[in-house]
Coordinates of C-alpha atoms and ligand atoms in Angstrom, one line a residue:
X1 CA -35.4 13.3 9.9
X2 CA -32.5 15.2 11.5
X3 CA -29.6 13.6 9.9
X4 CA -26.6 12.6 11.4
X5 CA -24.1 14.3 8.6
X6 CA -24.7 16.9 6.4
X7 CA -21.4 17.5 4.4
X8 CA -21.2 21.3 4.8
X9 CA -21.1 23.6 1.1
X10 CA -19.8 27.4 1.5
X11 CA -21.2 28.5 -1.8
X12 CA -17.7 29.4 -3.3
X13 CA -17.2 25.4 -4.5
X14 CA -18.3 25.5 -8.1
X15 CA -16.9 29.2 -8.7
X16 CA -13.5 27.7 -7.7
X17 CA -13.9 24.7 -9.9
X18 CA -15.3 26.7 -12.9
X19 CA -11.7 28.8 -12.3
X20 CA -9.4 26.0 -11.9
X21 CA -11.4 24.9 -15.7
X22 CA -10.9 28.0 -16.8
X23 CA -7.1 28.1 -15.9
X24 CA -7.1 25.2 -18.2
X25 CA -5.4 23.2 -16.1
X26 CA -6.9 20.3 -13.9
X27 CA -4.5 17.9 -12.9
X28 CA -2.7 17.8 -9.6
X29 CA -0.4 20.5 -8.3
X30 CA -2.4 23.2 -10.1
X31 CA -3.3 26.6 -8.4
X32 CA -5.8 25.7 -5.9
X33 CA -3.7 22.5 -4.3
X34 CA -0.9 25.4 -4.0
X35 CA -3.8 27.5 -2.1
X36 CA -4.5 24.7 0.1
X37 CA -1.2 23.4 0.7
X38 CA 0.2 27.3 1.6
X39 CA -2.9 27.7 3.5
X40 CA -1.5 24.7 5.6
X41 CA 2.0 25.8 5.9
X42 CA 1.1 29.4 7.1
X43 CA -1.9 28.5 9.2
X44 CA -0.8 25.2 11.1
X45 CA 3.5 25.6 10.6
X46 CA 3.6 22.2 8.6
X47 CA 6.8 21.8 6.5
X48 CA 5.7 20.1 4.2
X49 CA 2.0 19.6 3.4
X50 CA 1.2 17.6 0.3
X51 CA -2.9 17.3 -0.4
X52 CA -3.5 13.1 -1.0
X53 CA -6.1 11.5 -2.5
X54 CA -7.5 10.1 0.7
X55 CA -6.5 9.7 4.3
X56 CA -6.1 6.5 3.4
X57 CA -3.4 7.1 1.1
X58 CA -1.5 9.6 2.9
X59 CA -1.2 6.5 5.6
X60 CA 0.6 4.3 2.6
X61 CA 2.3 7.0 1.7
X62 CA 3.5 6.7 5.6
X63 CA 4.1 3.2 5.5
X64 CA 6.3 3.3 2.4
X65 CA 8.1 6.0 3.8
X66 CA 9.0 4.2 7.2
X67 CA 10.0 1.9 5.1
X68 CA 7.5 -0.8 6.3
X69 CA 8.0 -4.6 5.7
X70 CA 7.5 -8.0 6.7
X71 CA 9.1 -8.8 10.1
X72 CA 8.4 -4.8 11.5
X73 CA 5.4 -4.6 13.9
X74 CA 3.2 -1.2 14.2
X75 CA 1.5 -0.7 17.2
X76 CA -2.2 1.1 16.5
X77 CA -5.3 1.3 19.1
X78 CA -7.7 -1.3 17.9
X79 CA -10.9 0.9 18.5
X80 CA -10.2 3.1 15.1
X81 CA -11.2 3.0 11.0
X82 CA -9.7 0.4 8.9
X83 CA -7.6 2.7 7.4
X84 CA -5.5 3.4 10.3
X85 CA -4.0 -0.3 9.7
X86 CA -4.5 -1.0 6.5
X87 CA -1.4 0.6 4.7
X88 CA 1.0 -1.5 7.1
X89 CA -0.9 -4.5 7.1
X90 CA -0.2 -3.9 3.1
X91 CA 3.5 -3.7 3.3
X92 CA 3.6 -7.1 5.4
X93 CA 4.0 -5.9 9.1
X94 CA 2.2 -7.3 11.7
X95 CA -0.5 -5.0 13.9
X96 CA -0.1 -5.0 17.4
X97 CA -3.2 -3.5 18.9
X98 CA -3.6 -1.4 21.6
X99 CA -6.3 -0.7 24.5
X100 CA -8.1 2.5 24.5
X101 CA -8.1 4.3 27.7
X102 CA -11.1 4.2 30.1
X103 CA -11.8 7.6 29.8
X104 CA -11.6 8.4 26.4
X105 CA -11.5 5.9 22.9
X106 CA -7.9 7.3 22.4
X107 CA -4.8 4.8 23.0
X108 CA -3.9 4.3 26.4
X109 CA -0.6 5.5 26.3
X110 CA 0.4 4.2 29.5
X111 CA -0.2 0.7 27.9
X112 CA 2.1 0.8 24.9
X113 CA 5.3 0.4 26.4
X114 CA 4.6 -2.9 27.2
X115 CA 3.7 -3.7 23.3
X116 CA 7.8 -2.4 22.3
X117 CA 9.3 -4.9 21.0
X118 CA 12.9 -5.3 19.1
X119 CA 10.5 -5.4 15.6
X120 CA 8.4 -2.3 16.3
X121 CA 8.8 0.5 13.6
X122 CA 5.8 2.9 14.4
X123 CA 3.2 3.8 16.7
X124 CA 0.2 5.2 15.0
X125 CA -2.0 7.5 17.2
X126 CA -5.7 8.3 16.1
X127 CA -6.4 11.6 17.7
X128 CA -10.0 10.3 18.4
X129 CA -12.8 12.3 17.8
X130 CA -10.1 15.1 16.9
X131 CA -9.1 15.3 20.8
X132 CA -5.2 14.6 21.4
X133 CA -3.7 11.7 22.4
X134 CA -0.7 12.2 25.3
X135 CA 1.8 13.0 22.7
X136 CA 4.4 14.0 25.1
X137 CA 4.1 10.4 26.4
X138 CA 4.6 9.1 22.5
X139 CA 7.6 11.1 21.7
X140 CA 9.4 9.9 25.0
X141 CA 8.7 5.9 23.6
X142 CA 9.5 6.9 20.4
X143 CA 13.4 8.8 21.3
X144 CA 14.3 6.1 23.6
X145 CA 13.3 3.1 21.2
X146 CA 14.0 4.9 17.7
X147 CA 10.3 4.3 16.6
X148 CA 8.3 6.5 14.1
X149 CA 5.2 8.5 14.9
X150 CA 2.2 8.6 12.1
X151 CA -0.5 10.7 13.3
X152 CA -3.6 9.5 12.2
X153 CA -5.1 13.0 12.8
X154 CA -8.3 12.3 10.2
X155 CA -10.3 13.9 12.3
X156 CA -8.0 16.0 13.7
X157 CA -7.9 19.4 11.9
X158 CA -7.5 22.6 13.6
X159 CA -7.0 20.9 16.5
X160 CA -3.7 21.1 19.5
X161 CA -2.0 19.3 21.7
X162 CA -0.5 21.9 24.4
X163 CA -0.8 24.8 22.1
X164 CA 1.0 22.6 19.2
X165 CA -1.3 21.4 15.9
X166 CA -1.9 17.8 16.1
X167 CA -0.7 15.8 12.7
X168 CA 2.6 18.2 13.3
X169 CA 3.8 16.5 16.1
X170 CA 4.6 12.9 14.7
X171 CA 7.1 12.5 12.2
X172 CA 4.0 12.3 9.9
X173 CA 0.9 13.3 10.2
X174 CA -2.6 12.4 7.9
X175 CA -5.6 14.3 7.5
X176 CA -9.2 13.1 5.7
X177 CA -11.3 15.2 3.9
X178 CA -14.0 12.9 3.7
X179 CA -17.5 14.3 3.5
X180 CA -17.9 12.9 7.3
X181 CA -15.3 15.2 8.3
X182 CA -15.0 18.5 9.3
X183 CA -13.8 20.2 6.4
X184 CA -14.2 18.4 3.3
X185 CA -14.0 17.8 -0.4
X186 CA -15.6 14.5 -0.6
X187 CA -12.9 12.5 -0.4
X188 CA -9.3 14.0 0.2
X189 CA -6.3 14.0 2.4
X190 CA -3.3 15.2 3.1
X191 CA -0.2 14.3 4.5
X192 CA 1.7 16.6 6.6
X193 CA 5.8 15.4 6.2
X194 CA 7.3 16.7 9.8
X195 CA 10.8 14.7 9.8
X196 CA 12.7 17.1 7.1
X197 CA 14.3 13.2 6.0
X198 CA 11.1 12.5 4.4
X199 CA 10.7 15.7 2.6
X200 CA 12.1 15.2 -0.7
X201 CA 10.8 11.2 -1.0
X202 CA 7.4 12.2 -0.2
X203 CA 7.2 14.0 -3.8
X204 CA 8.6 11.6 -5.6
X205 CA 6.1 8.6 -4.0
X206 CA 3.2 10.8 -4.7
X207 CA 4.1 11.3 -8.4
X208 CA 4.5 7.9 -9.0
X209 CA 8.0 7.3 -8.1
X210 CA 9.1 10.1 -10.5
X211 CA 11.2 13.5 -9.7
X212 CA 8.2 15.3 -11.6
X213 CA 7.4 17.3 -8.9
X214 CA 11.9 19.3 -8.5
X215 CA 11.2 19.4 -12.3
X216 CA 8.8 21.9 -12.5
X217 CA 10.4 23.8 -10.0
X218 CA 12.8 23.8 -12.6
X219 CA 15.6 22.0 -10.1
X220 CA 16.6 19.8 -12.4
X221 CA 16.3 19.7 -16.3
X222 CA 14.8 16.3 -16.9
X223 CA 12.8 13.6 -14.6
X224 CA 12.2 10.1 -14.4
X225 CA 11.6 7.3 -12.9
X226 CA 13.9 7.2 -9.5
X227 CA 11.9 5.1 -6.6
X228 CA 8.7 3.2 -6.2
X229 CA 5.3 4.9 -5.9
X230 CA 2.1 5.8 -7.3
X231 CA -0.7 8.1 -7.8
X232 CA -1.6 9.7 -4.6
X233 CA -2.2 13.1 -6.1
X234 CA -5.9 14.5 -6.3
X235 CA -7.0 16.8 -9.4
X236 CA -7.0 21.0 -9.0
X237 CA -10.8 20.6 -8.8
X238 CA -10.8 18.9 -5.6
X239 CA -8.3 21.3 -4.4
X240 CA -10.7 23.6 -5.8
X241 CA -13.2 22.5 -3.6
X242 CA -11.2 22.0 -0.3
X243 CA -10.1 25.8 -0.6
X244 CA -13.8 26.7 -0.7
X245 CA -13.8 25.0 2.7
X246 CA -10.6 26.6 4.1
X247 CA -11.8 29.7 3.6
X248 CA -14.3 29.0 5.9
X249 CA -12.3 27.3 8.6
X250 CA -13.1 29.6 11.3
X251 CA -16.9 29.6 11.0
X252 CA -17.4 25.8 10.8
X253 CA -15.5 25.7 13.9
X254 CA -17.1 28.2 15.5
X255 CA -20.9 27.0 14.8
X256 CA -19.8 22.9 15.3
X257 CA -17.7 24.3 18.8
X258 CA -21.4 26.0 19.5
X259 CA -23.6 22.9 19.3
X260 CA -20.8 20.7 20.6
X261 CA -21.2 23.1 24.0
X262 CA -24.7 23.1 23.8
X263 CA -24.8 19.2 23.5
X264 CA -22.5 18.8 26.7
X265 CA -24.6 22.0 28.9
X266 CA -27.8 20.0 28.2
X267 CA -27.1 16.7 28.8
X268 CA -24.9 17.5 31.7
X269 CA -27.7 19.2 33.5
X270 CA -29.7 16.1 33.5
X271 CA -27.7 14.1 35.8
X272 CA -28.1 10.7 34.3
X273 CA -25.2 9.4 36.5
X274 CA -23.6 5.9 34.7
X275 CA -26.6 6.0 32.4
X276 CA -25.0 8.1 29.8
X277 CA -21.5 9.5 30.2
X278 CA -20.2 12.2 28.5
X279 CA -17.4 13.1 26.5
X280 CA -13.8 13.7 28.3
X281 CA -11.3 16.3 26.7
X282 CA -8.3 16.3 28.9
X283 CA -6.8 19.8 29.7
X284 CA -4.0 18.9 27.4
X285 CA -6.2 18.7 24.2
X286 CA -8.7 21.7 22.6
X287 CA -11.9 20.4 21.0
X288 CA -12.7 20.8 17.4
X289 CA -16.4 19.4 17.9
X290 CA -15.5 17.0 14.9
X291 CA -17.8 14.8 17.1
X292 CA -20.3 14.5 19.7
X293 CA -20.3 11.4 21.5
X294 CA -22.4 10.1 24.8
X295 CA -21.2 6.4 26.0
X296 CA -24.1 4.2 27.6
X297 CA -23.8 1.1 29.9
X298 CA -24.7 -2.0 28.1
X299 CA -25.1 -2.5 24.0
X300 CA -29.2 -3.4 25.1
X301 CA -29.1 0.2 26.6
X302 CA -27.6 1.7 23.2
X303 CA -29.9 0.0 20.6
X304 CA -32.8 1.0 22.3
X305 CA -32.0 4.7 22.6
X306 CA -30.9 4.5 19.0
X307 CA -34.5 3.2 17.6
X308 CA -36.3 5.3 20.2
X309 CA -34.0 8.3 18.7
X310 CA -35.2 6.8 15.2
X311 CA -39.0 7.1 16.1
X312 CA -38.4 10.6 16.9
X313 CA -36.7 11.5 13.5
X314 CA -32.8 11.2 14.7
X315 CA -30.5 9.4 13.0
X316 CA -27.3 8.4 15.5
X317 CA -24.8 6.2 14.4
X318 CA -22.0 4.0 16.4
X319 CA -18.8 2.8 14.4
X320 CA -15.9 0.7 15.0
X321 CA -15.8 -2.6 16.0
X322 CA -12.8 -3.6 17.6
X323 CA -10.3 -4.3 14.7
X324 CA -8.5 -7.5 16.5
X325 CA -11.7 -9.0 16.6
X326 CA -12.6 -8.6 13.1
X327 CA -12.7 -11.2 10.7
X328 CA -9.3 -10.3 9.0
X329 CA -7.8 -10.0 12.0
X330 CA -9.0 -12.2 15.1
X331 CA -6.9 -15.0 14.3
X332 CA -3.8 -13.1 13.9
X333 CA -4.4 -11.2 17.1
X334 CA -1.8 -12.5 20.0
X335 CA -2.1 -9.7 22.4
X336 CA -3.9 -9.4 25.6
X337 CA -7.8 -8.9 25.8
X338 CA -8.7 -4.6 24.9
X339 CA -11.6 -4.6 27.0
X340 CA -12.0 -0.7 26.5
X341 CA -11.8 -1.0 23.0
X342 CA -14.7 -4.1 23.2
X343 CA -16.6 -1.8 25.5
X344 CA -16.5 1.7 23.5
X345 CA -17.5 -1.0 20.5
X346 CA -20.7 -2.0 22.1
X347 CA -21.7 1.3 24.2
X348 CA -20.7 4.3 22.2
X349 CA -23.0 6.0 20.1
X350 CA -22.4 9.3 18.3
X351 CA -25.5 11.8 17.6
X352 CA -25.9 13.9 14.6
X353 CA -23.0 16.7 14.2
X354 CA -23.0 19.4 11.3
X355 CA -23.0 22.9 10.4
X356 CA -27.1 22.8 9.3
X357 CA -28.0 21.5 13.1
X358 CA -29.7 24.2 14.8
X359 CA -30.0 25.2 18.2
X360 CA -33.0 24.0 18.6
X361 CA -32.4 20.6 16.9
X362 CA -30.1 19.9 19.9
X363 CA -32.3 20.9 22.7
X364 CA -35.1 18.2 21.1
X365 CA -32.6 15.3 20.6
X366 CA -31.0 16.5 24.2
X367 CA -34.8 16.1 25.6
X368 CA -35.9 12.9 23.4
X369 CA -32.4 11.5 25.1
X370 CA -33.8 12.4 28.8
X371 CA -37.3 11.2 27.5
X372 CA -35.3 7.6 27.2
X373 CA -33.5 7.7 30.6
X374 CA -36.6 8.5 32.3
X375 CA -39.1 6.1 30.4
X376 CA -37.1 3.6 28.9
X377 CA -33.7 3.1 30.2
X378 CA -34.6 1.0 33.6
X379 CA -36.8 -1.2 31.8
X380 CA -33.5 -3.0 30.0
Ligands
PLP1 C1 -12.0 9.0 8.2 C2 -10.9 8.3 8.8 C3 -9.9 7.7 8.0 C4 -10.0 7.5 6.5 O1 -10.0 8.7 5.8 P1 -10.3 8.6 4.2 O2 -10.0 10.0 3.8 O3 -11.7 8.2 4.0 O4 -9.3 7.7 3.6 C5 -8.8 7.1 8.6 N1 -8.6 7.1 10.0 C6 -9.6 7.7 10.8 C7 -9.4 7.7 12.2 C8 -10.7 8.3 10.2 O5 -11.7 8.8 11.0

């Protein structure tokens, strides 16, 4: 079976681990989350980067920043993870969901000024798929109508927006180090802090509403309990393990960047017209291959391709469903129909993406795909 994720392992992982035990320290804000967090500073210019727990937390961390609360709405893009509305749903605001645009599952940017109201707080982007949303186009709406920007750049890493790192941009920006992402330590996050006003509360929510964190730089000669908060901080051997990954950066991107191309030069040659349409990266956005995605016309079409894929020994996968349709949500839903969102729902799948692909495990799922168009894809 070719599977569709293979978290990737650089060998260093347990040496780091077995040196963070060795330091005899093992709790957050040890040696190696210093490693990664400098490592994010230097390489991407973030001001503050503070590893998380989870992408998911680094987005509550956002919402309690932004101060999020019942009578605020935050406008987010329906087709996207859970977690992208979770943490605001949490702190009583109310969701207004966005299209995607037709060309890509990102927001349709040109659809959220319509969605500004007097209540809205934040817009949350999801750079989809790790390509970049318009931000220009964001941080116009946002200046002119004093609304925050969180970045939900989970699958984002090491990748730009006109030669700027996406989850920099924002006022916030969140990153997942899930073992579906690109670089990972099973689970993980991290929250990049971009408005300097959020600096110095971001510690102090991420150590559990204490001043621990300007105590041990020795700053001030006692801490305690000063603001809400809680435990958002993972242990040195995580960190550990994510700088294993790091280290590595480069070559990940370079081999998923190589099967991504290969991906698009085979499938493209086919010509399968409306059939199966490929991925769009507008010029704006670089491409860290954290996916490779084909959308197909009709869900018939995609359930067939993914059980003939299946009896050829490939495992592809489609995700979200449409968040204001979901059971939590459809009732609560008062905006207009997302009929992108609906349609990347039902047509888009994804096919396997990893650093143990090889070249040749592309061209056969690129030819069992064509073997489908030809044989089975005018029979539905
Ligand atoms: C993976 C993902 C998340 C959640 O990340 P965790 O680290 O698992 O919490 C949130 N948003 C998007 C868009 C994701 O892809």
């Amino acid at each position: 079976m070719i599977r569709f994720n293979y978290p990737y392992f650089s060998g260093k992982e347990l040496e780091y681990i077995q040196d963070a035990v060795n330091r005899g320290k093992i709790s957050g804000d040890g040696e190696y989350s210093k490693k990664c967090e400098s490592f994010f500073k230097e390489k991407f210019k973030f001001d503050k980067a503070l590893l998380t727990t989870s992408c998911t937390d680094a987005l509550e961390m956002s919402s309690l920043l932004c101060d999020i609360k019942e009578g605020d709405e935050v406008i987010i893009p329906s087709y996207t993870f859970v977690s992208s509305a979770n943490p605001f749903v949490m702190r009583g605001a109310e969701i207004i969901f966005a299209d995607s645009r037709s060309d890509h599952p990102g927001i349709d940017e040109s659809s959220i000024e319509s969605l500004i109201t007097e209540k809205t707080k934040a817009i949350v982007p999801i750079h989809y798929g790790g390509v970049a949303c318009d931000m220009d186009i964001l941080l116009e709406l946002s200046q002119r109508n004093n609304i925050y920007i969180i970045e939900d750049a989970a699958q984002a890493i090491n990748s730009f927006y006109k030669g700027k790192p996406l989850g920099g941009i924002g006022d916030l920006g969140t990153f997942s180090f899930h073992e579906t992402k690109n670089i990972t330590s099973g689970e993980g996050g991290l929250l990049a802090v971009n408005n300097p006003d959020f600096i110095s509360r971001s510690e102090i929510l991420r150590e559990k509403g204490t001043n621990r964190s300007a105590f041990f730089r020795g700053e001030i000669d006692k801490y305690g309990w000063v603001d809400i908060g809680s435990s958002y901080l993972p242990s040195d051997m995580i960190a550990a393990f994510l700088y294993a990954q790091l280290e590595n950066l480069e070559s990940i991107q370079n081999k998923r960047v190589s099967l991504w191309k290969q991906y698009y030069g085979n499938l493209v040659s086919y010509n399968f017209g409306n059939t199966v349409t490929l991925p769009f990266v507008p010029e704006y956005a670089t491409n860290n291959a954290h996916m490779f995605y084909i959308v197909l016309q009709s869900l018939e079409h995609r359930t067939s391709l993914i059980d003939f894929l299946k009896k050829n020994g490939i495992s592809s996968v489609f995700h979200y469903q449409s968040l204001h349709k979901s059971e939590f949500y459809k009732n609560r839903h008062k905006g207009p129909e997302l009929p992108n969102s609906d349609r990347y729902t039902d047509t888009l799948l994804r096919l396997p993406m990893h650093c143990y692909l090889s070249a040749a495990d592309v061209d056969f799922i690129c030819e069992k795909i064509k073997q489908w168009y030809d044989k089975e894809s005018n029979r539905i």
